[in-house]
Amino acid sequence: MAKSLQNPNTCGLSPFTPLKIALLCGSILFSSGSMADELLKEGVTPATDASQIPASALLRKDTVVAGISEPQGIFNPYFFVNGWDENVTNVIFARLIDWDSHGESVPGLAESWTISPDGKTYTIKLRAGLKFSDGSPLTAEDVAFTLTVLYDPKYDGDTDISLAHIVGGDDYKAGKADSVSGLKVLDPQTLQVTTREEGATTLQKIGGPVLSKAYYGKGYSRGNLDTLRTLHGKPLGNGPYIYDKYIPGQEIRFHANPNYYKGVPPTPRFIYRVTNPSTNFQLFQTGETDYDAFTSRPDDIEQLKLLGFANINLYGSSDYSEIEFNFRRPALQDVKVRQALIYGLDRQKLIDVVYQGYGSVANEPIAPISWAYNAEGVNPYKYDAAQAKKLLDEAGWKVGADGIREKDGKRLELTLLVSKKVLNDALIPIAKENYRQIGVLLKPQVWTSTR
């Protein structure tokens, strides 16, 4: 992705990143990365003429304005439903255990942790003097409360705490226990977490943002998250900034948190301004935003370079999109059909059309920048229409008079549900044409989430 800043001393969060494409097993996956060596070099390309910074940007002495795309106003790190709200929560909340640019765990609110020799017991030590933004103390009780909420039977967010295998978690969720027995507060700064088994992701699952028990726990009982949900638009956190207000479709305002454990941020005020691909360049060009994200395409990058004042940061990310197969559809229950659909989609063409050299086809849903990336032995499923046709023949799908395959009196017609975005705008015509060539009729439908 390419991000631009007008002031090299300011920083922000990544609203989005360009995607590369991947297919794996039962899903078609789109993940991030770049071929920066062939085009703009990865890393920061400094501005060439800082004197060109717009006057409107220079007039802002205590505020940084960053672009954001589509926030929905669910500002709780465990309940948001899109990445834009996640970006907002990252400003408001700090993680217990953070990670560096390579995905390695590093201290956050926790100053240290130890893991027992059998890999099942985690002892987490909090930093001394931690506070929430309202000045109330942040203790191990708050961490235990946060993890308990994630085991609540009514919790329907995206964090799957069951993968941490905390002892007693399933019993609490099932109503067989009044608390999670594997969570033990040893003292105000120390929490012991006991799990049933080792897990590579356990530390990150238990090391997320911390919710205030005093604030979010009012009226809480197992199976009752009603009061907590009413606070989605009134977040209380412990991160670098304090939430002020959200004006839908316009902006989200914050001010510096004097109780932030890393110290008060040097910029007193921060604003996320709602932008979109049709407005973000103009807003940046005129100085109405200081920081935004742009799709890593040659045309976009060249425009930014011509401004003179833009510092361009190009880097790979861990984002990916995916097309999932619905196994309830009889045709898709056949592995040969699924494999044919992967071979039959020219993902490299899609990457070339959308990202013009700043993306690459991925073979697994893990970005190359991650410590967990290992594509050894993974079938790359390079585009091969002939192989796709062969697999469909073997699966018993024969080409009909109109070119669409049939089996047992049924045509091979599939529906593709997609959201509205640049990648999918390009995907639809490419996928329709690719699949028509192998005898599959694709019927795209664009939908908007109302979750």
Short mmCIF file of C-alpha atoms in Angstrom, two decimals:
data_model
loop_
_atom_site.label_atom_id
_atom_site.label_comp_id
_atom_site.label_asym_id
_atom_site.label_seq_id
_atom_site.Cartn_x
_atom_site.Cartn_y
_atom_site.Cartn_z
CA MET A 1 0.00 0.00 0.00
CA ALA A 2 0.99 3.59 -0.46
CA LYS A 3 0.38 6.09 2.28
CA SER A 4 1.21 9.75 2.19
CA LEU A 5 1.96 12.26 4.90
CA GLN A 6 2.51 15.99 4.66
CA ASN A 7 4.48 16.07 7.90
CA PRO A 8 7.18 13.47 8.41
CA ASN A 9 6.82 13.81 12.19
CA THR A 10 3.20 12.69 12.26
CA CYS A 11 1.88 9.18 12.07
CA GLY A 12 -1.44 7.41 11.73
CA LEU A 13 -3.12 4.07 11.24
CA SER A 14 -3.67 2.16 8.05
CA PRO A 15 -7.27 2.45 6.80
CA PHE A 16 -6.77 -0.09 4.06
CA THR A 17 -4.21 -1.81 1.93
CA PRO A 18 -4.12 -3.07 -1.64
CA LEU A 19 -4.84 -6.74 -1.98
CA LYS A 20 -3.13 -9.52 -3.75
CA ILE A 21 -4.90 -12.72 -4.69
CA ALA A 22 -4.77 -16.15 -3.19
CA LEU A 23 -6.66 -19.39 -3.49
CA LEU A 24 -6.44 -22.12 -0.94
CA CYS A 25 -8.48 -25.22 -0.27
CA GLY A 26 -12.14 -24.22 0.10
CA SER A 27 -11.67 -20.51 -0.44
CA ILE A 28 -10.39 -18.08 -3.00
CA LEU A 29 -8.21 -15.67 -1.03
CA PHE A 30 -6.96 -12.20 -1.74
CA SER A 31 -4.00 -11.03 0.33
CA SER A 32 -1.57 -8.12 0.43
CA GLY A 33 1.91 -7.53 -0.82
CA SER A 34 3.81 -5.71 -3.50
CA MET A 35 6.41 -6.04 -6.23
CA ALA A 36 8.04 -2.80 -5.16
CA ASP A 37 11.48 -3.75 -6.44
CA GLU A 38 10.22 -3.32 -10.01
CA LEU A 39 8.51 0.01 -9.37
CA LEU A 40 8.63 2.36 -6.39
CA LYS A 41 10.93 1.00 -3.72
CA GLU A 42 9.34 -0.36 -0.55
CA GLY A 43 9.71 1.98 2.41
CA VAL A 44 9.49 5.77 2.67
CA THR A 45 10.17 7.93 -0.36
CA PRO A 46 10.73 11.41 1.10
CA ALA A 47 9.03 14.54 -0.18
CA THR A 48 11.07 16.44 -2.75
CA ASP A 49 9.78 19.94 -2.04
CA ALA A 50 8.33 20.64 1.41
CA SER A 51 7.73 24.25 0.39
CA GLN A 52 4.74 23.02 -1.58
CA ILE A 53 2.81 21.96 1.54
CA PRO A 54 -0.65 23.59 1.26
CA ALA A 55 -1.31 26.62 3.46
CA SER A 56 -4.38 25.00 5.02
CA ALA A 57 -2.18 22.18 6.34
CA LEU A 58 0.43 24.58 7.70
CA LEU A 59 -2.25 26.47 9.63
CA ARG A 60 -3.05 23.37 11.71
CA LYS A 61 -0.69 23.65 14.65
CA ASP A 62 -2.18 21.11 17.07
CA THR A 63 -4.19 18.71 14.90
CA VAL A 64 -3.48 15.86 12.51
CA VAL A 65 -6.20 14.87 10.04
CA ALA A 66 -6.10 11.38 8.55
CA GLY A 67 -8.41 9.83 5.99
CA ILE A 68 -10.73 6.94 6.76
CA SER A 69 -13.28 5.32 4.51
CA GLU A 70 -16.44 3.77 5.94
CA PRO A 71 -16.76 3.78 9.76
CA GLN A 72 -20.03 2.45 11.11
CA GLY A 73 -19.81 3.74 14.67
CA ILE A 74 -19.21 0.46 16.52
CA PHE A 75 -16.19 1.59 18.51
CA ASN A 76 -15.53 -1.47 20.64
CA PRO A 77 -12.47 -3.56 19.72
CA TYR A 78 -14.39 -6.79 20.16
CA PHE A 79 -17.62 -5.89 18.37
CA PHE A 80 -16.71 -3.84 15.28
CA VAL A 81 -17.79 -5.30 11.95
CA ASN A 82 -15.42 -3.56 9.53
CA GLY A 83 -11.79 -2.54 9.40
CA TRP A 84 -12.56 1.17 9.54
CA ASP A 85 -14.12 0.86 12.99
CA GLU A 86 -11.12 -1.24 13.97
CA ASN A 87 -8.87 1.65 13.00
CA VAL A 88 -10.89 3.90 15.30
CA THR A 89 -10.62 1.47 18.21
CA ASN A 90 -6.86 1.24 17.66
CA VAL A 91 -6.67 4.95 18.45
CA ILE A 92 -8.79 4.58 21.61
CA PHE A 93 -7.56 1.24 22.99
CA ALA A 94 -4.10 -0.19 23.62
CA ARG A 95 -3.35 -3.90 23.45
CA LEU A 96 -2.24 -5.96 26.41
CA ILE A 97 0.40 -7.61 24.23
CA ASP A 98 1.31 -5.87 21.01
CA TRP A 99 3.26 -7.02 17.97
CA ASP A 100 6.00 -5.56 15.84
CA SER A 101 6.14 -5.19 12.06
CA HIS A 102 7.13 -8.84 11.70
CA GLY A 103 4.28 -10.18 13.82
CA GLU A 104 6.44 -10.88 16.86
CA SER A 105 4.85 -10.33 20.29
CA VAL A 106 6.12 -7.28 22.16
CA PRO A 107 5.04 -5.67 25.47
CA GLY A 108 2.01 -3.42 25.48
CA LEU A 109 -0.03 -2.79 28.60
CA ALA A 110 1.70 -5.90 29.89
CA GLU A 111 5.34 -5.27 30.70
CA SER A 112 6.19 -8.97 30.65
CA TRP A 113 4.80 -12.50 30.57
CA THR A 114 6.02 -16.01 31.20
CA ILE A 115 4.84 -19.32 29.79
CA SER A 116 5.13 -22.57 31.73
CA PRO A 117 7.38 -25.35 30.36
CA ASP A 118 4.33 -27.33 29.17
CA GLY A 119 3.06 -24.27 27.27
CA LYS A 120 -0.29 -24.25 29.07
CA THR A 121 0.00 -21.56 31.73
CA TYR A 122 0.55 -17.86 30.98
CA THR A 123 1.43 -15.43 33.74
CA ILE A 124 0.98 -11.83 32.59
CA LYS A 125 2.44 -8.91 34.51
CA LEU A 126 0.91 -5.47 33.91
CA ARG A 127 2.87 -2.25 33.94
CA ALA A 128 2.62 -0.28 37.18
CA GLY A 129 0.23 2.65 37.36
CA LEU A 130 -1.89 1.86 34.31
CA LYS A 131 -5.07 3.91 33.92
CA PHE A 132 -8.05 4.16 31.65
CA SER A 133 -8.58 7.51 29.97
CA ASP A 134 -10.99 8.61 32.73
CA GLY A 135 -8.23 8.16 35.31
CA SER A 136 -9.57 4.93 36.81
CA PRO A 137 -7.01 2.17 37.45
CA LEU A 138 -6.48 -0.62 34.91
CA THR A 139 -5.84 -3.91 36.71
CA ALA A 140 -5.75 -7.64 36.15
CA GLU A 141 -9.46 -7.71 37.06
CA ASP A 142 -10.18 -5.75 33.89
CA VAL A 143 -8.21 -8.22 31.79
CA ALA A 144 -10.07 -11.15 33.35
CA PHE A 145 -13.39 -9.39 32.75
CA THR A 146 -12.50 -8.81 29.08
CA LEU A 147 -11.66 -12.46 28.48
CA THR A 148 -14.81 -13.54 30.32
CA VAL A 149 -16.96 -11.40 28.02
CA LEU A 150 -15.43 -13.16 25.04
CA TYR A 151 -16.67 -16.48 26.44
CA ASP A 152 -20.17 -15.12 27.01
CA PRO A 153 -22.84 -17.17 25.15
CA LYS A 154 -24.28 -13.96 23.67
CA TYR A 155 -20.94 -12.69 22.36
CA ASP A 156 -21.10 -12.57 18.56
CA GLY A 157 -17.99 -10.59 17.62
CA ASP A 158 -15.13 -11.79 15.46
CA THR A 159 -12.66 -12.71 18.22
CA ASP A 160 -12.78 -16.50 18.62
CA ILE A 161 -11.45 -16.91 22.14
CA SER A 162 -12.22 -20.63 22.04
CA LEU A 163 -8.95 -21.03 20.11
CA ALA A 164 -7.11 -20.06 23.30
CA HIS A 165 -8.58 -23.13 25.03
CA ILE A 166 -8.78 -21.45 28.44
CA VAL A 167 -9.71 -23.91 31.19
CA GLY A 168 -13.33 -23.44 32.24
CA GLY A 169 -14.23 -21.22 29.30
CA ASP A 170 -16.56 -23.71 27.68
CA ASP A 171 -18.26 -24.44 31.01
CA TYR A 172 -18.89 -20.72 31.56
CA LYS A 173 -20.32 -20.36 28.08
CA ALA A 174 -22.59 -23.35 28.61
CA GLY A 175 -23.86 -22.06 31.95
CA LYS A 176 -22.16 -24.82 33.95
CA ALA A 177 -19.96 -22.37 35.88
CA ASP A 178 -20.27 -18.83 37.21
CA SER A 179 -16.77 -17.84 36.16
CA VAL A 180 -13.92 -18.97 33.91
CA SER A 181 -11.81 -21.12 36.21
CA GLY A 182 -8.66 -20.74 34.10
CA LEU A 183 -8.53 -16.99 34.78
CA LYS A 184 -6.88 -16.27 38.11
CA VAL A 185 -6.06 -12.77 39.37
CA LEU A 186 -2.93 -13.22 41.51
CA ASP A 187 -2.68 -9.53 42.42
CA PRO A 188 -3.81 -6.23 40.83
CA GLN A 189 -0.96 -6.40 38.33
CA THR A 190 -0.81 -10.11 37.64
CA LEU A 191 -3.14 -12.47 35.80
CA GLN A 192 -2.61 -16.19 35.39
CA VAL A 193 -4.28 -17.87 32.41
CA THR A 194 -4.40 -21.66 32.32
CA THR A 195 -5.19 -23.43 29.06
CA ARG A 196 -6.02 -27.01 28.16
CA GLU A 197 -3.40 -27.23 25.44
CA GLU A 198 -0.55 -25.38 23.78
CA GLY A 199 -1.39 -22.94 21.01
CA ALA A 200 0.65 -20.82 18.61
CA THR A 201 -1.94 -18.01 18.70
CA THR A 202 -2.90 -18.18 22.38
CA LEU A 203 -0.75 -15.26 23.48
CA GLN A 204 -2.29 -12.94 20.91
CA LYS A 205 -5.81 -14.20 21.63
CA ILE A 206 -5.49 -13.33 25.33
CA GLY A 207 -3.36 -10.25 24.71
CA GLY A 208 -5.87 -7.98 22.99
CA PRO A 209 -7.35 -4.63 24.07
CA VAL A 210 -8.59 -4.34 27.66
CA LEU A 211 -12.13 -3.25 28.59
CA SER A 212 -12.87 -1.44 31.83
CA LYS A 213 -14.86 -3.71 34.13
CA ALA A 214 -16.20 -0.71 36.04
CA TYR A 215 -17.49 0.91 32.84
CA TYR A 216 -18.41 -1.95 30.51
CA GLY A 217 -19.32 -4.36 33.29
CA LYS A 218 -22.21 -2.31 34.71
CA GLY A 219 -25.24 -4.56 34.68
CA TYR A 220 -23.28 -7.42 33.17
CA SER A 221 -24.20 -11.00 33.91
CA ARG A 222 -23.60 -14.12 31.87
CA GLY A 223 -25.83 -14.01 28.80
CA ASN A 224 -26.63 -10.30 29.14
CA LEU A 225 -24.54 -7.96 27.00
CA ASP A 226 -27.31 -5.41 26.45
CA THR A 227 -25.77 -2.62 28.54
CA LEU A 228 -22.33 -3.21 27.09
CA ARG A 229 -23.70 -2.89 23.56
CA THR A 230 -25.20 0.52 24.34
CA LEU A 231 -21.64 1.78 24.89
CA HIS A 232 -20.38 1.08 21.38
CA GLY A 233 -20.75 4.77 20.55
CA LYS A 234 -19.36 5.95 23.90
CA PRO A 235 -16.04 4.12 24.21
CA LEU A 236 -13.77 4.33 27.23
CA GLY A 237 -10.27 3.17 26.45
CA ASN A 238 -6.62 3.37 27.42
CA GLY A 239 -4.92 4.17 24.11
CA PRO A 240 -3.18 7.32 22.85
CA TYR A 241 -6.36 9.29 22.20
CA ILE A 242 -9.76 9.85 23.83
CA TYR A 243 -12.88 9.69 21.73
CA ASP A 244 -14.80 12.98 21.44
CA LYS A 245 -17.52 12.56 18.83
CA TYR A 246 -18.50 10.93 15.57
CA ILE A 247 -20.35 12.80 12.83
CA PRO A 248 -21.52 10.06 10.43
CA GLY A 249 -20.27 10.55 6.92
CA GLN A 250 -17.94 13.37 7.98
CA GLU A 251 -15.42 12.80 10.74
CA ILE A 252 -14.40 11.31 14.09
CA ARG A 253 -12.66 13.56 16.63
CA PHE A 254 -10.23 12.68 19.42
CA HIS A 255 -7.99 14.46 21.92
CA ALA A 256 -4.76 13.26 23.49
CA ASN A 257 -5.01 10.91 26.46
CA PRO A 258 -3.03 12.34 29.43
CA ASN A 259 -3.09 8.86 31.04
CA TYR A 260 -1.63 6.96 28.09
CA TYR A 261 1.05 4.57 29.35
CA LYS A 262 3.57 5.66 26.70
CA GLY A 263 3.11 9.32 27.56
CA VAL A 264 0.85 12.07 26.26
CA PRO A 265 0.90 12.12 22.43
CA PRO A 266 2.75 15.19 21.09
CA THR A 267 -0.18 16.14 18.83
CA PRO A 268 -3.07 17.35 21.03
CA ARG A 269 -5.87 16.56 18.59
CA PHE A 270 -6.53 13.91 16.01
CA ILE A 271 -9.29 13.69 13.41
CA TYR A 272 -10.33 10.87 11.14
CA ARG A 273 -11.97 12.48 8.13
CA VAL A 274 -14.24 10.29 6.02
CA THR A 275 -12.85 10.09 2.49
CA ASN A 276 -13.25 7.76 -0.47
CA PRO A 277 -11.22 6.92 -3.59
CA SER A 278 -12.91 9.70 -5.55
CA THR A 279 -12.14 12.42 -2.97
CA ASN A 280 -9.05 11.42 -1.01
CA PHE A 281 -6.45 12.69 -3.49
CA GLN A 282 -8.10 16.10 -3.80
CA LEU A 283 -8.42 16.44 -0.03
CA PHE A 284 -4.76 15.55 0.41
CA GLN A 285 -3.66 17.82 -2.43
CA THR A 286 -5.46 20.84 -0.94
CA GLY A 287 -4.20 20.16 2.58
CA GLU A 288 -7.52 19.17 4.11
CA THR A 289 -5.96 15.88 5.19
CA ASP A 290 -2.40 15.24 6.35
CA TYR A 291 -2.38 11.50 5.96
CA ASP A 292 -4.30 9.01 3.84
CA ALA A 293 -4.01 5.66 2.11
CA PHE A 294 -4.09 5.12 -1.62
CA THR A 295 -4.19 2.05 -3.79
CA SER A 296 -0.67 1.14 -4.87
CA ARG A 297 -1.04 1.71 -8.59
CA PRO A 298 1.51 3.48 -10.78
CA ASP A 299 -0.89 6.27 -11.74
CA ASP A 300 -1.78 7.02 -8.12
CA ILE A 301 1.83 6.96 -6.99
CA GLU A 302 2.93 9.22 -9.84
CA GLN A 303 0.26 11.76 -8.88
CA LEU A 304 1.52 11.75 -5.29
CA LYS A 305 5.13 12.16 -6.38
CA LEU A 306 4.23 15.16 -8.52
CA LEU A 307 2.82 16.98 -5.49
CA GLY A 308 6.33 17.42 -4.16
CA PHE A 309 5.28 17.62 -0.50
CA ALA A 310 4.12 14.02 -0.09
CA ASN A 311 6.15 11.50 1.88
CA ILE A 312 5.13 8.17 0.35
CA ASN A 313 5.34 5.03 2.46
CA LEU A 314 5.03 1.86 0.40
CA TYR A 315 4.85 -1.45 2.24
CA GLY A 316 3.24 -4.84 2.19
CA SER A 317 0.51 -5.69 4.65
CA SER A 318 -1.29 -8.71 6.02
CA ASP A 319 -4.73 -7.89 4.61
CA TYR A 320 -6.52 -10.29 2.31
CA SER A 321 -9.96 -10.80 0.84
CA GLU A 322 -11.48 -14.13 -0.03
CA ILE A 323 -14.17 -15.83 -2.03
CA GLU A 324 -15.59 -18.69 0.00
CA PHE A 325 -17.26 -21.74 -1.45
CA ASN A 326 -20.71 -22.60 -0.13
CA PHE A 327 -20.45 -26.33 0.58
CA ARG A 328 -24.22 -26.60 0.87
CA ARG A 329 -24.41 -26.28 -2.89
CA PRO A 330 -24.24 -29.83 -4.32
CA ALA A 331 -21.92 -28.87 -7.18
CA LEU A 332 -19.41 -27.31 -4.79
CA GLN A 333 -19.26 -30.41 -2.60
CA ASP A 334 -17.10 -32.01 -5.31
CA VAL A 335 -13.43 -31.21 -4.78
CA LYS A 336 -12.76 -31.42 -8.51
CA VAL A 337 -15.30 -28.67 -9.17
CA ARG A 338 -13.71 -26.46 -6.52
CA GLN A 339 -10.26 -27.10 -7.94
CA ALA A 340 -11.53 -26.32 -11.44
CA LEU A 341 -12.88 -22.97 -10.26
CA ILE A 342 -9.50 -22.08 -8.79
CA TYR A 343 -7.55 -23.12 -11.88
CA GLY A 344 -10.14 -21.40 -14.04
CA LEU A 345 -9.82 -17.89 -12.54
CA ASP A 346 -7.01 -15.73 -13.90
CA ARG A 347 -5.98 -14.11 -10.64
CA GLN A 348 -2.80 -12.65 -12.10
CA LYS A 349 -4.87 -10.75 -14.67
CA LEU A 350 -7.02 -9.36 -11.87
CA ILE A 351 -3.92 -8.22 -9.99
CA ASP A 352 -2.49 -6.63 -13.13
CA VAL A 353 -5.71 -4.77 -13.87
CA VAL A 354 -6.27 -3.44 -10.35
CA TYR A 355 -2.77 -2.95 -8.96
CA GLN A 356 -0.60 -2.72 -12.07
CA GLY A 357 2.48 -4.34 -10.60
CA TYR A 358 2.00 -3.52 -6.92
CA GLY A 359 0.34 -6.79 -5.97
CA SER A 360 1.08 -10.49 -6.34
CA VAL A 361 -0.87 -13.73 -6.26
CA ALA A 362 -0.80 -15.35 -2.83
CA ASN A 363 -0.99 -19.06 -2.22
CA GLU A 364 -2.12 -18.98 1.39
CA PRO A 365 -4.01 -16.55 3.65
CA ILE A 366 -0.82 -15.34 5.32
CA ALA A 367 1.25 -12.44 4.01
CA PRO A 368 4.95 -12.93 3.23
CA ILE A 369 5.81 -10.32 5.89
CA SER A 370 4.45 -12.61 8.62
CA TRP A 371 6.60 -14.95 10.70
CA ALA A 372 4.03 -17.67 9.94
CA TYR A 373 4.36 -17.47 6.16
CA ASN A 374 5.54 -20.67 4.50
CA ALA A 375 4.36 -21.46 0.97
CA GLU A 376 6.54 -24.54 0.64
CA GLY A 377 4.54 -27.45 -0.74
CA VAL A 378 1.41 -25.36 -1.40
CA ASN A 379 -0.13 -25.78 -4.85
CA PRO A 380 0.01 -22.31 -6.48
CA TYR A 381 -3.02 -23.11 -8.70
CA LYS A 382 -1.69 -21.08 -11.61
CA TYR A 383 -4.32 -20.15 -14.17
CA ASP A 384 -4.92 -23.16 -16.40
CA ALA A 385 -8.22 -23.25 -18.28
CA ALA A 386 -7.37 -26.60 -19.85
CA GLN A 387 -6.83 -28.19 -16.44
CA ALA A 388 -10.08 -26.65 -15.20
CA LYS A 389 -11.99 -28.16 -18.13
CA LYS A 390 -10.36 -31.55 -17.53
CA LEU A 391 -11.41 -31.55 -13.87
CA LEU A 392 -14.98 -30.61 -14.73
CA ASP A 393 -15.08 -33.42 -17.33
CA GLU A 394 -13.85 -35.86 -14.69
CA ALA A 395 -16.52 -34.60 -12.29
CA GLY A 396 -19.20 -35.50 -14.82
CA TRP A 397 -20.11 -32.00 -15.98
CA LYS A 398 -20.54 -32.12 -19.76
CA VAL A 399 -20.70 -29.09 -22.06
CA GLY A 400 -24.25 -28.30 -23.19
CA ALA A 401 -25.49 -26.83 -26.46
CA ASP A 402 -25.02 -23.26 -25.24
CA GLY A 403 -21.57 -23.93 -23.80
CA ILE A 404 -22.72 -24.22 -20.17
CA ARG A 405 -22.01 -27.55 -18.55
CA GLU A 406 -24.76 -29.85 -17.34
CA LYS A 407 -25.04 -32.86 -15.07
CA ASP A 408 -28.12 -34.88 -14.15
CA GLY A 409 -30.30 -32.33 -15.91
CA LYS A 410 -28.89 -29.34 -13.98
CA ARG A 411 -26.75 -26.53 -15.39
CA LEU A 412 -23.53 -25.46 -13.70
CA GLU A 413 -24.72 -22.03 -12.58
CA LEU A 414 -23.14 -20.31 -9.59
CA THR A 415 -23.92 -17.09 -7.72
CA LEU A 416 -21.07 -14.82 -6.63
CA LEU A 417 -21.93 -12.48 -3.75
CA VAL A 418 -19.59 -9.50 -3.52
CA SER A 419 -19.41 -6.18 -1.73
CA LYS A 420 -18.95 -2.93 -3.63
CA LYS A 421 -15.25 -2.09 -3.98
CA VAL A 422 -12.62 -1.57 -6.66
CA LEU A 423 -11.25 -5.09 -6.50
CA ASN A 424 -14.69 -6.64 -6.99
CA ASP A 425 -15.57 -4.23 -9.79
CA ALA A 426 -12.67 -5.76 -11.71
CA LEU A 427 -13.27 -9.30 -10.45
CA ILE A 428 -16.82 -9.59 -11.80
CA PRO A 429 -16.13 -9.24 -15.54
CA ILE A 430 -12.90 -11.25 -15.37
CA ALA A 431 -14.52 -14.09 -13.43
CA LYS A 432 -17.62 -14.14 -15.67
CA GLU A 433 -15.48 -14.41 -18.80
CA ASN A 434 -13.03 -16.94 -17.32
CA TYR A 435 -15.79 -19.20 -16.07
CA ARG A 436 -17.83 -18.93 -19.25
CA GLN A 437 -14.80 -20.26 -21.12
CA ILE A 438 -14.76 -23.41 -18.98
CA GLY A 439 -18.52 -23.88 -19.13
CA VAL A 440 -19.66 -22.25 -15.88
CA LEU A 441 -22.35 -19.55 -15.79
CA LEU A 442 -21.52 -17.03 -13.07
CA LYS A 443 -24.24 -14.73 -11.71
CA PRO A 444 -22.73 -11.90 -9.61
CA GLN A 445 -24.76 -10.13 -6.95
CA VAL A 446 -23.57 -6.99 -5.13
CA TRP A 447 -24.72 -6.70 -1.54
CA THR A 448 -24.38 -4.26 1.32
CA SER A 449 -23.86 -5.54 4.86
CA THR A 450 -26.48 -4.44 7.40
CA ARG A 451 -24.91 -6.28 10.32
#
